[in-house]
């Protein structure tokens, strides 16, 4: 057995230094609770891995209330989206329907802001580590890892949080858990392109060739996706082929055209729906993708992770400062109430806008009927607006 080079005692050991882990660490710090954050990835890898870019109203509120407010300066407030089908765009006006907006602000920026806030506060953040081992989660959690220095280190804590993403090692420690899965017969082809904005808001498109999403990043960089087969190889797609596919899916009688430019990055992004329950085992609690993943249609993943961090911060404060351990017992129920709503919303947006390979004419016409009833009914459009901008945190 290798020797332990350092032993650290903290209140909360957080495995996973993405937005959920960092926000939790930050919120705990604001209530005087100390934590250590660990991640196998380097901060640079996380900063440069493109993820979704939409924050719900209450996600923005949560960040701003915690003093992390660059989103208000560098983010873009979106008061609606376009739903495009049959070659026609239909605006869903969030402000009018739900009295709320969402914000276009990439997950990478959320990470950068939280990482900066934690670093400025002198937090113990350990990125680029390896061989993380979490043990004794029922009574006295212990986390061992090999540091960037090549030595073995140990952390003991009152609680350990598994915020370690969709390939979580922590979730395997929840014995007797139930897992729910749903696979989809398609993936997204995601591109980052250098081009001006083609539209002021996001366009979610259903076309006979399948789904496409036009999103943005900056005045000169855009993010776009189109539905593809999960086995598609990004290297088979030239810039021309990508633009042709996107233009075909967006085409309509209004002669809408995307503004084109060089494709900077391309990747096939498979997805599925997943939930694990319970989200707690003894002194281990799970947050974000470690416990649940959603398809990206509707951009709920990051928002769910931030909402978990908020609930956890509250429960941990009750448990460690106010000596009320029942707060931890309620965590799964409270978190999953939101998660299942988001699971339905993401599944619904996905199946309403994508085209399965073996789809029948009946399914196609039914799908168009569904979209049509949505955009012609204030009640239908309001459900979309409320779900997209996010259910109130309480
Ligand atoms: C993005 O901008 O990357 C994005 C936006 C909305 C989604 C998914 C991804 O539903």
mmCIF file of C-alpha atoms and ligand atoms in Angstrom:
data_model
loop_
_atom_site.group_PDB
_atom_site.id
_atom_site.type_symbol
_atom_site.label_atom_id
_atom_site.label_comp_id
_atom_site.label_asym_id
_atom_site.label_seq_id
_atom_site.Cartn_x
_atom_site.Cartn_y
_atom_site.Cartn_z
ATOM 1 C CA UNK A 1 0.000 0.000 0.000
ATOM 2 C CA UNK A 2 1.338 3.404 -0.930
ATOM 3 C CA UNK A 3 1.975 5.925 1.842
ATOM 4 C CA UNK A 4 -0.288 8.912 2.306
ATOM 5 C CA UNK A 5 1.534 12.191 1.644
ATOM 6 C CA UNK A 6 -1.109 14.434 3.232
ATOM 7 C CA UNK A 7 -4.255 14.116 5.305
ATOM 8 C CA UNK A 8 -6.891 16.840 5.195
ATOM 9 C CA UNK A 9 -9.948 17.170 7.361
ATOM 10 C CA UNK A 10 -12.886 19.110 5.911
ATOM 11 C CA UNK A 11 -16.628 19.310 6.448
ATOM 12 C CA UNK A 12 -17.655 18.414 2.902
ATOM 13 C CA UNK A 13 -15.591 16.567 0.288
ATOM 14 C CA UNK A 14 -16.966 17.303 -3.168
ATOM 15 C CA UNK A 15 -16.038 14.818 -5.883
ATOM 16 C CA UNK A 16 -16.497 16.653 -9.183
ATOM 17 C CA UNK A 17 -15.466 20.247 -9.848
ATOM 18 C CA UNK A 18 -17.913 21.146 -12.619
ATOM 19 C CA UNK A 19 -20.618 23.793 -12.120
ATOM 20 C CA UNK A 20 -22.614 21.717 -9.573
ATOM 21 C CA UNK A 21 -19.604 20.913 -7.374
ATOM 22 C CA UNK A 22 -18.207 24.444 -7.542
ATOM 23 C CA UNK A 23 -21.537 26.146 -6.903
ATOM 24 C CA UNK A 24 -22.144 23.903 -3.901
ATOM 25 C CA UNK A 25 -18.663 24.665 -2.562
ATOM 26 C CA UNK A 26 -19.319 28.378 -3.059
ATOM 27 C CA UNK A 27 -22.759 28.333 -1.387
ATOM 28 C CA UNK A 28 -21.352 26.358 1.555
ATOM 29 C CA UNK A 29 -18.514 28.855 1.895
ATOM 30 C CA UNK A 30 -21.078 31.672 2.122
ATOM 31 C CA UNK A 31 -22.643 29.919 5.138
ATOM 32 C CA UNK A 32 -19.253 29.258 6.756
ATOM 33 C CA UNK A 33 -18.921 25.556 5.822
ATOM 34 C CA UNK A 34 -15.595 24.429 4.392
ATOM 35 C CA UNK A 35 -15.143 21.968 1.557
ATOM 36 C CA UNK A 36 -12.523 20.429 -0.708
ATOM 37 C CA UNK A 37 -13.279 19.994 -4.423
ATOM 38 C CA UNK A 38 -11.659 17.239 -6.499
ATOM 39 C CA UNK A 39 -11.781 16.498 -10.215
ATOM 40 C CA UNK A 40 -9.912 14.142 -12.546
ATOM 41 C CA UNK A 41 -10.053 16.710 -15.317
ATOM 42 C CA UNK A 42 -7.925 19.821 -15.443
ATOM 43 C CA UNK A 43 -9.698 23.165 -15.160
ATOM 44 C CA UNK A 44 -8.541 23.857 -18.724
ATOM 45 C CA UNK A 45 -10.273 20.727 -20.058
ATOM 46 C CA UNK A 46 -13.544 21.707 -18.392
ATOM 47 C CA UNK A 47 -13.283 25.290 -19.670
ATOM 48 C CA UNK A 48 -12.827 24.143 -23.243
ATOM 49 C CA UNK A 49 -15.430 21.349 -23.372
ATOM 50 C CA UNK A 50 -18.510 22.809 -25.037
ATOM 51 C CA UNK A 51 -21.796 22.115 -23.325
ATOM 52 C CA UNK A 52 -25.244 23.674 -23.421
ATOM 53 C CA UNK A 53 -25.812 27.374 -23.086
ATOM 54 C CA UNK A 54 -29.196 28.222 -21.595
ATOM 55 C CA UNK A 55 -29.796 29.279 -18.000
ATOM 56 C CA UNK A 56 -33.295 29.306 -16.538
ATOM 57 C CA UNK A 57 -34.535 32.406 -14.758
ATOM 58 C CA UNK A 58 -33.898 30.971 -11.282
ATOM 59 C CA UNK A 59 -30.454 29.638 -12.219
ATOM 60 C CA UNK A 60 -29.447 33.214 -13.040
ATOM 61 C CA UNK A 61 -31.018 34.442 -9.822
ATOM 62 C CA UNK A 62 -29.134 31.825 -7.821
ATOM 63 C CA UNK A 63 -25.775 32.785 -9.352
ATOM 64 C CA UNK A 64 -26.382 36.520 -9.003
ATOM 65 C CA UNK A 65 -27.570 36.201 -5.387
ATOM 66 C CA UNK A 66 -24.370 34.281 -4.666
ATOM 67 C CA UNK A 67 -22.334 37.201 -6.056
ATOM 68 C CA UNK A 68 -21.477 35.499 -9.361
ATOM 69 C CA UNK A 69 -23.018 38.033 -11.711
ATOM 70 C CA UNK A 70 -20.993 38.253 -14.944
ATOM 71 C CA UNK A 71 -23.992 36.617 -16.657
ATOM 72 C CA UNK A 72 -25.826 39.936 -16.315
ATOM 73 C CA UNK A 73 -23.119 41.705 -18.331
ATOM 74 C CA UNK A 74 -21.933 39.081 -20.796
ATOM 75 C CA UNK A 75 -25.023 36.872 -21.103
ATOM 76 C CA UNK A 76 -27.932 37.508 -23.440
ATOM 77 C CA UNK A 77 -31.431 37.631 -22.109
ATOM 78 C CA UNK A 78 -33.836 35.753 -24.391
ATOM 79 C CA UNK A 79 -37.516 36.482 -24.026
ATOM 80 C CA UNK A 80 -38.580 33.641 -26.296
ATOM 81 C CA UNK A 81 -37.635 31.012 -28.856
ATOM 82 C CA UNK A 82 -38.799 30.106 -32.323
ATOM 83 C CA UNK A 83 -40.407 26.770 -33.056
ATOM 84 C CA UNK A 84 -40.011 26.068 -36.746
ATOM 85 C CA UNK A 85 -41.923 23.374 -38.614
ATOM 86 C CA UNK A 86 -43.536 23.074 -42.033
ATOM 87 C CA UNK A 87 -40.986 25.693 -43.130
ATOM 88 C CA UNK A 88 -42.571 28.390 -40.938
ATOM 89 C CA UNK A 89 -41.284 29.912 -37.670
ATOM 90 C CA UNK A 90 -43.604 30.439 -34.703
ATOM 91 C CA UNK A 91 -42.405 32.605 -31.841
ATOM 92 C CA UNK A 92 -43.031 31.431 -28.284
ATOM 93 C CA UNK A 93 -43.019 34.613 -26.220
ATOM 94 C CA UNK A 94 -41.831 33.602 -22.737
ATOM 95 C CA UNK A 95 -42.354 37.016 -21.169
ATOM 96 C CA UNK A 96 -45.903 37.269 -22.422
ATOM 97 C CA UNK A 97 -46.821 33.676 -21.580
ATOM 98 C CA UNK A 98 -44.918 33.002 -18.370
ATOM 99 C CA UNK A 99 -43.604 36.402 -17.255
ATOM 100 C CA UNK A 100 -40.051 35.040 -17.407
ATOM 101 C CA UNK A 101 -36.979 34.919 -19.645
ATOM 102 C CA UNK A 102 -33.968 32.668 -19.916
ATOM 103 C CA UNK A 103 -30.349 33.610 -20.548
ATOM 104 C CA UNK A 104 -27.950 32.463 -23.214
ATOM 105 C CA UNK A 105 -24.760 31.961 -21.214
ATOM 106 C CA UNK A 106 -22.549 28.948 -21.949
ATOM 107 C CA UNK A 107 -21.849 26.361 -19.284
ATOM 108 C CA UNK A 108 -18.123 26.956 -19.814
ATOM 109 C CA UNK A 109 -18.612 30.555 -18.661
ATOM 110 C CA UNK A 110 -20.573 29.423 -15.596
ATOM 111 C CA UNK A 111 -17.620 27.178 -14.781
ATOM 112 C CA UNK A 112 -15.061 29.965 -15.307
ATOM 113 C CA UNK A 113 -17.013 32.348 -13.040
ATOM 114 C CA UNK A 114 -17.441 29.836 -10.214
ATOM 115 C CA UNK A 115 -13.841 28.657 -10.493
ATOM 116 C CA UNK A 116 -12.675 32.250 -10.236
ATOM 117 C CA UNK A 117 -14.905 32.945 -7.224
ATOM 118 C CA UNK A 118 -13.653 29.849 -5.380
ATOM 119 C CA UNK A 119 -10.023 30.556 -6.251
ATOM 120 C CA UNK A 120 -10.349 34.164 -5.050
ATOM 121 C CA UNK A 121 -11.695 32.862 -1.721
ATOM 122 C CA UNK A 122 -8.661 30.586 -1.356
ATOM 123 C CA UNK A 123 -10.632 27.333 -1.697
ATOM 124 C CA UNK A 124 -8.918 23.928 -1.723
ATOM 125 C CA UNK A 125 -9.549 22.899 -5.349
ATOM 126 C CA UNK A 126 -7.740 19.841 -6.696
ATOM 127 C CA UNK A 127 -7.978 19.440 -10.467
ATOM 128 C CA UNK A 128 -6.077 16.980 -12.652
ATOM 129 C CA UNK A 129 -6.007 14.303 -9.956
ATOM 130 C CA UNK A 130 -6.410 10.552 -10.547
ATOM 131 C CA UNK A 131 -7.356 7.225 -8.949
ATOM 132 C CA UNK A 132 -10.041 8.714 -6.735
ATOM 133 C CA UNK A 133 -11.308 6.267 -4.147
ATOM 134 C CA UNK A 134 -14.327 7.037 -1.958
ATOM 135 C CA UNK A 135 -14.887 4.794 1.074
ATOM 136 C CA UNK A 136 -16.768 4.559 4.381
ATOM 137 C CA UNK A 137 -19.651 6.672 3.114
ATOM 138 C CA UNK A 138 -22.039 5.369 5.758
ATOM 139 C CA UNK A 139 -20.202 6.605 8.850
ATOM 140 C CA UNK A 140 -16.941 8.441 8.205
ATOM 141 C CA UNK A 141 -16.350 9.346 4.552
ATOM 142 C CA UNK A 142 -12.798 9.184 3.277
ATOM 143 C CA UNK A 143 -11.571 10.193 -0.165
ATOM 144 C CA UNK A 144 -8.139 9.178 -1.411
ATOM 145 C CA UNK A 145 -6.588 10.320 -4.648
ATOM 146 C CA UNK A 146 -3.303 10.711 -6.469
ATOM 147 C CA UNK A 147 -2.514 14.388 -6.738
ATOM 148 C CA UNK A 148 -0.950 16.255 -9.645
ATOM 149 C CA UNK A 149 2.300 15.772 -7.640
ATOM 150 C CA UNK A 150 2.055 11.979 -8.091
ATOM 151 C CA UNK A 151 1.525 11.323 -4.354
ATOM 152 C CA UNK A 152 -1.426 9.750 -2.582
ATOM 153 C CA UNK A 153 -3.544 12.140 -0.481
ATOM 154 C CA UNK A 154 -6.420 11.567 1.905
ATOM 155 C CA UNK A 155 -9.410 13.688 2.853
ATOM 156 C CA UNK A 156 -11.803 12.859 5.674
ATOM 157 C CA UNK A 157 -15.128 14.661 5.826
ATOM 158 C CA UNK A 158 -18.529 14.761 7.530
ATOM 159 C CA UNK A 159 -20.210 14.409 4.152
ATOM 160 C CA UNK A 160 -19.124 13.467 0.655
ATOM 161 C CA UNK A 161 -20.860 14.766 -2.467
ATOM 162 C CA UNK A 162 -20.829 12.921 -5.776
ATOM 163 C CA UNK A 163 -21.036 15.693 -8.352
ATOM 164 C CA UNK A 164 -18.883 13.663 -10.694
ATOM 165 C CA UNK A 165 -20.978 13.684 -13.825
ATOM 166 C CA UNK A 166 -22.593 11.068 -16.007
ATOM 167 C CA UNK A 167 -19.737 8.576 -15.523
ATOM 168 C CA UNK A 168 -19.950 8.982 -11.755
ATOM 169 C CA UNK A 169 -17.958 6.657 -9.528
ATOM 170 C CA UNK A 170 -19.887 7.915 -6.493
ATOM 171 C CA UNK A 171 -23.279 6.727 -7.675
ATOM 172 C CA UNK A 172 -22.048 3.110 -7.668
ATOM 173 C CA UNK A 173 -21.691 3.459 -3.868
ATOM 174 C CA UNK A 174 -25.424 3.957 -3.362
ATOM 175 C CA UNK A 175 -26.286 0.357 -2.582
ATOM 176 C CA UNK A 176 -29.716 -0.899 -3.529
ATOM 177 C CA UNK A 177 -30.395 2.061 -5.836
ATOM 178 C CA UNK A 178 -32.916 1.895 -8.651
ATOM 179 C CA UNK A 179 -31.899 3.186 -12.084
ATOM 180 C CA UNK A 180 -34.271 4.293 -14.820
ATOM 181 C CA UNK A 181 -33.080 4.597 -18.426
ATOM 182 C CA UNK A 182 -34.454 5.621 -21.761
ATOM 183 C CA UNK A 183 -32.377 5.407 -24.923
ATOM 184 C CA UNK A 184 -33.115 7.368 -28.118
ATOM 185 C CA UNK A 185 -32.395 6.152 -31.638
ATOM 186 C CA UNK A 186 -30.608 9.383 -32.566
ATOM 187 C CA UNK A 187 -27.828 11.737 -31.470
ATOM 188 C CA UNK A 188 -26.913 15.374 -32.082
ATOM 189 C CA UNK A 189 -24.226 16.551 -34.464
ATOM 190 C CA UNK A 190 -22.934 19.694 -32.736
ATOM 191 C CA UNK A 191 -20.904 22.388 -34.454
ATOM 192 C CA UNK A 192 -19.228 25.586 -33.396
ATOM 193 C CA UNK A 193 -18.987 27.938 -36.372
ATOM 194 C CA UNK A 194 -17.424 31.279 -37.104
ATOM 195 C CA UNK A 195 -20.290 33.286 -38.550
ATOM 196 C CA UNK A 196 -22.576 36.159 -37.599
ATOM 197 C CA UNK A 197 -25.835 35.409 -35.778
ATOM 198 C CA UNK A 198 -28.541 34.090 -38.076
ATOM 199 C CA UNK A 199 -31.337 34.948 -35.641
ATOM 200 C CA UNK A 200 -31.693 36.893 -32.376
ATOM 201 C CA UNK A 201 -33.132 33.886 -30.480
ATOM 202 C CA UNK A 202 -32.850 30.099 -30.581
ATOM 203 C CA UNK A 203 -34.646 28.248 -33.365
ATOM 204 C CA UNK A 204 -35.842 24.718 -32.593
ATOM 205 C CA UNK A 205 -36.681 23.116 -35.921
ATOM 206 C CA UNK A 206 -38.615 20.022 -36.918
ATOM 207 C CA UNK A 207 -38.097 19.136 -40.585
ATOM 208 C CA UNK A 208 -38.739 16.060 -42.745
ATOM 209 C CA UNK A 209 -34.960 15.406 -42.517
ATOM 210 C CA UNK A 210 -35.040 15.625 -38.713
ATOM 211 C CA UNK A 211 -34.375 18.084 -35.902
ATOM 212 C CA UNK A 212 -32.051 21.114 -36.000
ATOM 213 C CA UNK A 213 -31.254 23.764 -33.398
ATOM 214 C CA UNK A 214 -29.754 27.159 -34.098
ATOM 215 C CA UNK A 215 -28.134 28.644 -31.018
ATOM 216 C CA UNK A 216 -25.570 31.372 -30.525
ATOM 217 C CA UNK A 217 -22.432 32.147 -28.574
ATOM 218 C CA UNK A 218 -21.070 35.607 -29.526
ATOM 219 C CA UNK A 219 -21.458 38.117 -32.355
ATOM 220 C CA UNK A 220 -19.043 36.037 -34.435
ATOM 221 C CA UNK A 221 -19.291 32.472 -33.038
ATOM 222 C CA UNK A 222 -22.440 30.367 -33.264
ATOM 223 C CA UNK A 223 -23.514 26.990 -31.932
ATOM 224 C CA UNK A 224 -25.739 24.710 -34.019
ATOM 225 C CA UNK A 225 -26.909 21.123 -33.875
ATOM 226 C CA UNK A 226 -28.710 18.683 -36.101
ATOM 227 C CA UNK A 227 -30.119 15.275 -35.369
ATOM 228 C CA UNK A 228 -27.935 12.446 -36.705
ATOM 229 C CA UNK A 229 -27.409 8.735 -36.364
ATOM 230 C CA UNK A 230 -25.439 7.906 -33.172
ATOM 231 C CA UNK A 231 -22.857 6.015 -35.298
ATOM 232 C CA UNK A 232 -22.129 9.028 -37.539
ATOM 233 C CA UNK A 233 -18.430 9.897 -37.840
ATOM 234 C CA UNK A 234 -17.732 13.651 -37.572
ATOM 235 C CA UNK A 235 -14.760 13.244 -39.923
ATOM 236 C CA UNK A 236 -17.148 12.286 -42.736
ATOM 237 C CA UNK A 237 -18.681 15.751 -42.604
ATOM 238 C CA UNK A 238 -17.022 18.554 -44.563
ATOM 239 C CA UNK A 239 -18.024 22.165 -43.885
ATOM 240 C CA UNK A 240 -20.106 22.134 -47.096
ATOM 241 C CA UNK A 241 -21.928 18.979 -46.144
ATOM 242 C CA UNK A 242 -22.718 20.389 -42.682
ATOM 243 C CA UNK A 243 -24.045 23.666 -44.070
ATOM 244 C CA UNK A 244 -26.134 21.855 -46.701
ATOM 245 C CA UNK A 245 -27.707 19.692 -44.032
ATOM 246 C CA UNK A 246 -28.481 22.654 -41.788
ATOM 247 C CA UNK A 247 -29.804 24.822 -44.643
ATOM 248 C CA UNK A 248 -32.068 21.984 -45.852
ATOM 249 C CA UNK A 249 -33.552 21.508 -42.413
ATOM 250 C CA UNK A 250 -34.148 25.240 -41.924
ATOM 251 C CA UNK A 251 -35.498 25.877 -45.449
ATOM 252 C CA UNK A 252 -39.009 27.277 -45.829
ATOM 253 C CA UNK A 253 -41.305 29.477 -47.851
ATOM 254 C CA UNK A 254 -39.928 32.518 -46.034
ATOM 255 C CA UNK A 255 -36.542 31.861 -47.739
ATOM 256 C CA UNK A 256 -34.765 31.832 -44.375
ATOM 257 C CA UNK A 257 -31.008 31.246 -44.813
ATOM 258 C CA UNK A 258 -28.349 30.633 -42.193
ATOM 259 C CA UNK A 259 -25.275 32.856 -42.398
ATOM 260 C CA UNK A 260 -22.359 30.527 -43.085
ATOM 261 C CA UNK A 261 -18.696 30.444 -42.108
ATOM 262 C CA UNK A 262 -15.899 28.028 -41.211
ATOM 263 C CA UNK A 263 -16.787 25.120 -38.909
ATOM 264 C CA UNK A 264 -14.404 25.339 -35.922
ATOM 265 C CA UNK A 265 -15.480 22.180 -34.061
ATOM 266 C CA UNK A 266 -17.686 19.208 -34.798
ATOM 267 C CA UNK A 267 -18.777 16.315 -32.575
ATOM 268 C CA UNK A 268 -21.458 13.646 -32.348
ATOM 269 C CA UNK A 269 -23.228 13.876 -28.994
ATOM 270 C CA UNK A 270 -25.199 10.775 -27.980
ATOM 271 C CA UNK A 271 -27.838 11.192 -25.306
ATOM 272 C CA UNK A 272 -30.290 9.377 -23.097
ATOM 273 C CA UNK A 273 -32.589 9.886 -20.148
ATOM 274 C CA UNK A 274 -31.409 8.510 -16.821
ATOM 275 C CA UNK A 275 -32.415 8.771 -13.154
ATOM 276 C CA UNK A 276 -30.958 7.034 -10.122
ATOM 277 C CA UNK A 277 -32.815 6.981 -6.847
ATOM 278 C CA UNK A 278 -32.185 7.489 -3.987
ATOM 279 C CA UNK A 279 -29.673 10.316 -4.340
ATOM 280 C CA UNK A 280 -28.313 9.685 -0.859
ATOM 281 C CA UNK A 281 -26.662 6.807 0.939
ATOM 282 C CA UNK A 282 -25.532 7.495 4.504
ATOM 283 C CA UNK A 283 -23.176 10.465 4.326
ATOM 284 C CA UNK A 284 -22.918 10.428 0.525
ATOM 285 C CA UNK A 285 -25.204 12.622 -1.575
ATOM 286 C CA UNK A 286 -25.338 12.872 -5.370
ATOM 287 C CA UNK A 287 -25.822 16.020 -7.452
ATOM 288 C CA UNK A 288 -26.381 16.746 -11.140
ATOM 289 C CA UNK A 289 -25.493 14.288 -13.905
ATOM 290 C CA UNK A 290 -24.184 11.777 -11.377
ATOM 291 C CA UNK A 291 -27.808 11.084 -10.465
ATOM 292 C CA UNK A 292 -29.729 12.098 -13.583
ATOM 293 C CA UNK A 293 -29.185 13.029 -17.202
ATOM 294 C CA UNK A 294 -31.647 14.459 -19.693
ATOM 295 C CA UNK A 295 -31.542 14.787 -23.475
ATOM 296 C CA UNK A 296 -30.252 18.256 -24.426
ATOM 297 C CA UNK A 297 -33.479 19.402 -26.119
ATOM 298 C CA UNK A 298 -34.716 22.030 -23.677
ATOM 299 C CA UNK A 299 -31.304 22.624 -22.058
ATOM 300 C CA UNK A 300 -32.249 21.321 -18.627
ATOM 301 C CA UNK A 301 -29.035 19.469 -17.620
ATOM 302 C CA UNK A 302 -27.014 22.357 -16.194
ATOM 303 C CA UNK A 303 -30.090 23.921 -14.624
ATOM 304 C CA UNK A 304 -30.931 20.702 -12.786
ATOM 305 C CA UNK A 305 -27.358 20.444 -11.534
ATOM 306 C CA UNK A 306 -27.452 24.010 -10.180
ATOM 307 C CA UNK A 307 -30.848 23.383 -8.549
ATOM 308 C CA UNK A 308 -29.421 20.267 -6.834
ATOM 309 C CA UNK A 309 -26.489 22.315 -5.528
ATOM 310 C CA UNK A 310 -28.891 24.838 -4.062
ATOM 311 C CA UNK A 311 -31.003 22.164 -2.330
ATOM 312 C CA UNK A 312 -27.875 20.450 -1.053
ATOM 313 C CA UNK A 313 -26.377 23.644 0.346
ATOM 314 C CA UNK A 314 -29.587 24.182 2.266
ATOM 315 C CA UNK A 315 -29.782 20.573 3.524
ATOM 316 C CA UNK A 316 -26.104 20.525 4.512
ATOM 317 C CA UNK A 317 -26.428 23.783 6.429
ATOM 318 C CA UNK A 318 -29.339 22.271 8.366
ATOM 319 C CA UNK A 319 -27.403 19.072 9.026
ATOM 320 C CA UNK A 320 -24.001 20.512 9.969
ATOM 321 C CA UNK A 321 -24.824 23.889 11.491
ATOM 322 C CA UNK A 322 -28.327 23.398 12.888
ATOM 323 C CA UNK A 323 -27.850 19.709 13.775
ATOM 324 C CA UNK A 324 -31.003 18.746 11.898
ATOM 325 C CA UNK A 325 -30.104 15.573 9.996
ATOM 326 C CA UNK A 326 -33.643 15.097 8.667
ATOM 327 C CA UNK A 327 -32.852 17.715 6.008
ATOM 328 C CA UNK A 328 -30.555 15.182 4.331
ATOM 329 C CA UNK A 329 -33.328 12.589 4.361
ATOM 330 C CA UNK A 330 -35.625 14.876 2.380
ATOM 331 C CA UNK A 331 -33.029 15.701 -0.265
ATOM 332 C CA UNK A 332 -33.882 12.905 -2.728
ATOM 333 C CA UNK A 333 -37.606 13.655 -2.694
ATOM 334 C CA UNK A 334 -37.085 17.374 -3.095
ATOM 335 C CA UNK A 335 -34.531 17.028 -5.887
ATOM 336 C CA UNK A 336 -36.422 14.369 -7.807
ATOM 337 C CA UNK A 337 -39.650 16.384 -7.884
ATOM 338 C CA UNK A 338 -37.872 18.812 -10.227
ATOM 339 C CA UNK A 339 -35.885 16.102 -11.998
ATOM 340 C CA UNK A 340 -38.967 14.161 -13.116
ATOM 341 C CA UNK A 341 -40.660 17.306 -14.397
ATOM 342 C CA UNK A 342 -37.506 18.061 -16.372
ATOM 343 C CA UNK A 343 -37.323 14.450 -17.549
ATOM 344 C CA UNK A 344 -40.796 14.749 -18.971
ATOM 345 C CA UNK A 345 -40.125 18.171 -20.473
ATOM 346 C CA UNK A 346 -36.888 17.055 -22.158
ATOM 347 C CA UNK A 347 -38.441 13.813 -23.419
ATOM 348 C CA UNK A 348 -41.441 15.729 -24.724
ATOM 349 C CA UNK A 349 -39.368 18.402 -26.530
ATOM 350 C CA UNK A 350 -37.153 15.659 -27.953
ATOM 351 C CA UNK A 351 -39.854 13.359 -29.277
ATOM 352 C CA UNK A 352 -41.946 16.261 -30.564
ATOM 353 C CA UNK A 353 -39.113 17.597 -32.728
ATOM 354 C CA UNK A 354 -37.017 14.568 -33.766
ATOM 355 C CA UNK A 355 -37.688 12.047 -36.464
ATOM 356 C CA UNK A 356 -37.154 8.341 -35.800
ATOM 357 C CA UNK A 357 -35.729 6.298 -38.691
ATOM 358 C CA UNK A 358 -38.745 3.977 -38.781
ATOM 359 C CA UNK A 359 -41.325 6.718 -38.292
ATOM 360 C CA UNK A 360 -44.688 6.145 -39.997
ATOM 361 C CA UNK A 361 -46.677 8.704 -41.919
ATOM 362 C CA UNK A 362 -49.175 8.601 -39.072
ATOM 363 C CA UNK A 363 -46.445 9.592 -36.590
ATOM 364 C CA UNK A 364 -45.254 12.432 -38.831
ATOM 365 C CA UNK A 365 -48.712 13.885 -39.246
ATOM 366 C CA UNK A 366 -49.482 13.419 -35.552
ATOM 367 C CA UNK A 367 -46.233 15.251 -34.692
ATOM 368 C CA UNK A 368 -47.206 18.172 -36.931
ATOM 369 C CA UNK A 369 -50.647 18.158 -35.300
ATOM 370 C CA UNK A 370 -49.016 18.361 -31.887
ATOM 371 C CA UNK A 371 -46.791 21.280 -32.905
ATOM 372 C CA UNK A 372 -49.707 23.052 -34.501
ATOM 373 C CA UNK A 373 -51.871 22.672 -31.402
ATOM 374 C CA UNK A 374 -48.993 24.010 -29.317
ATOM 375 C CA UNK A 375 -48.447 27.212 -31.274
ATOM 376 C CA UNK A 376 -52.155 27.931 -31.706
ATOM 377 C CA UNK A 377 -53.083 27.387 -28.060
ATOM 378 C CA UNK A 378 -52.124 29.857 -25.355
ATOM 379 C CA UNK A 379 -52.382 27.046 -22.798
ATOM 380 C CA UNK A 380 -50.095 24.786 -24.856
ATOM 381 C CA UNK A 381 -47.515 27.502 -25.525
ATOM 382 C CA UNK A 382 -47.597 28.499 -21.844
ATOM 383 C CA UNK A 383 -46.622 24.985 -20.775
ATOM 384 C CA UNK A 384 -43.585 25.233 -23.047
ATOM 385 C CA UNK A 385 -42.715 28.741 -21.812
ATOM 386 C CA UNK A 386 -42.996 27.743 -18.139
ATOM 387 C CA UNK A 387 -40.957 24.584 -18.559
ATOM 388 C CA UNK A 388 -38.270 26.251 -20.637
ATOM 389 C CA UNK A 389 -37.736 29.241 -18.350
ATOM 390 C CA UNK A 390 -37.867 26.877 -15.363
ATOM 391 C CA UNK A 391 -40.214 25.941 -12.591
ATOM 392 C CA UNK A 392 -39.871 28.209 -9.556
ATOM 393 C CA UNK A 393 -37.361 26.934 -7.009
ATOM 394 C CA UNK A 394 -40.005 27.378 -4.307
HETATM 395 C C1 LIG B 1 -26.640 25.488 -26.720
HETATM 396 O O1 LIG B 1 -26.619 26.692 -26.971
HETATM 397 O O2 LIG B 1 -25.611 24.804 -26.705
HETATM 398 C C2 LIG B 1 -27.957 24.815 -26.480
HETATM 399 C C3 LIG B 1 -29.097 25.574 -26.359
HETATM 400 C C4 LIG B 1 -30.312 24.960 -26.150
HETATM 401 C C5 LIG B 1 -30.386 23.582 -26.049
HETATM 402 C C6 LIG B 1 -29.246 22.803 -26.159
HETATM 403 C C7 LIG B 1 -28.013 23.425 -26.365
HETATM 404 O O3 LIG B 1 -31.600 22.994 -25.881
#
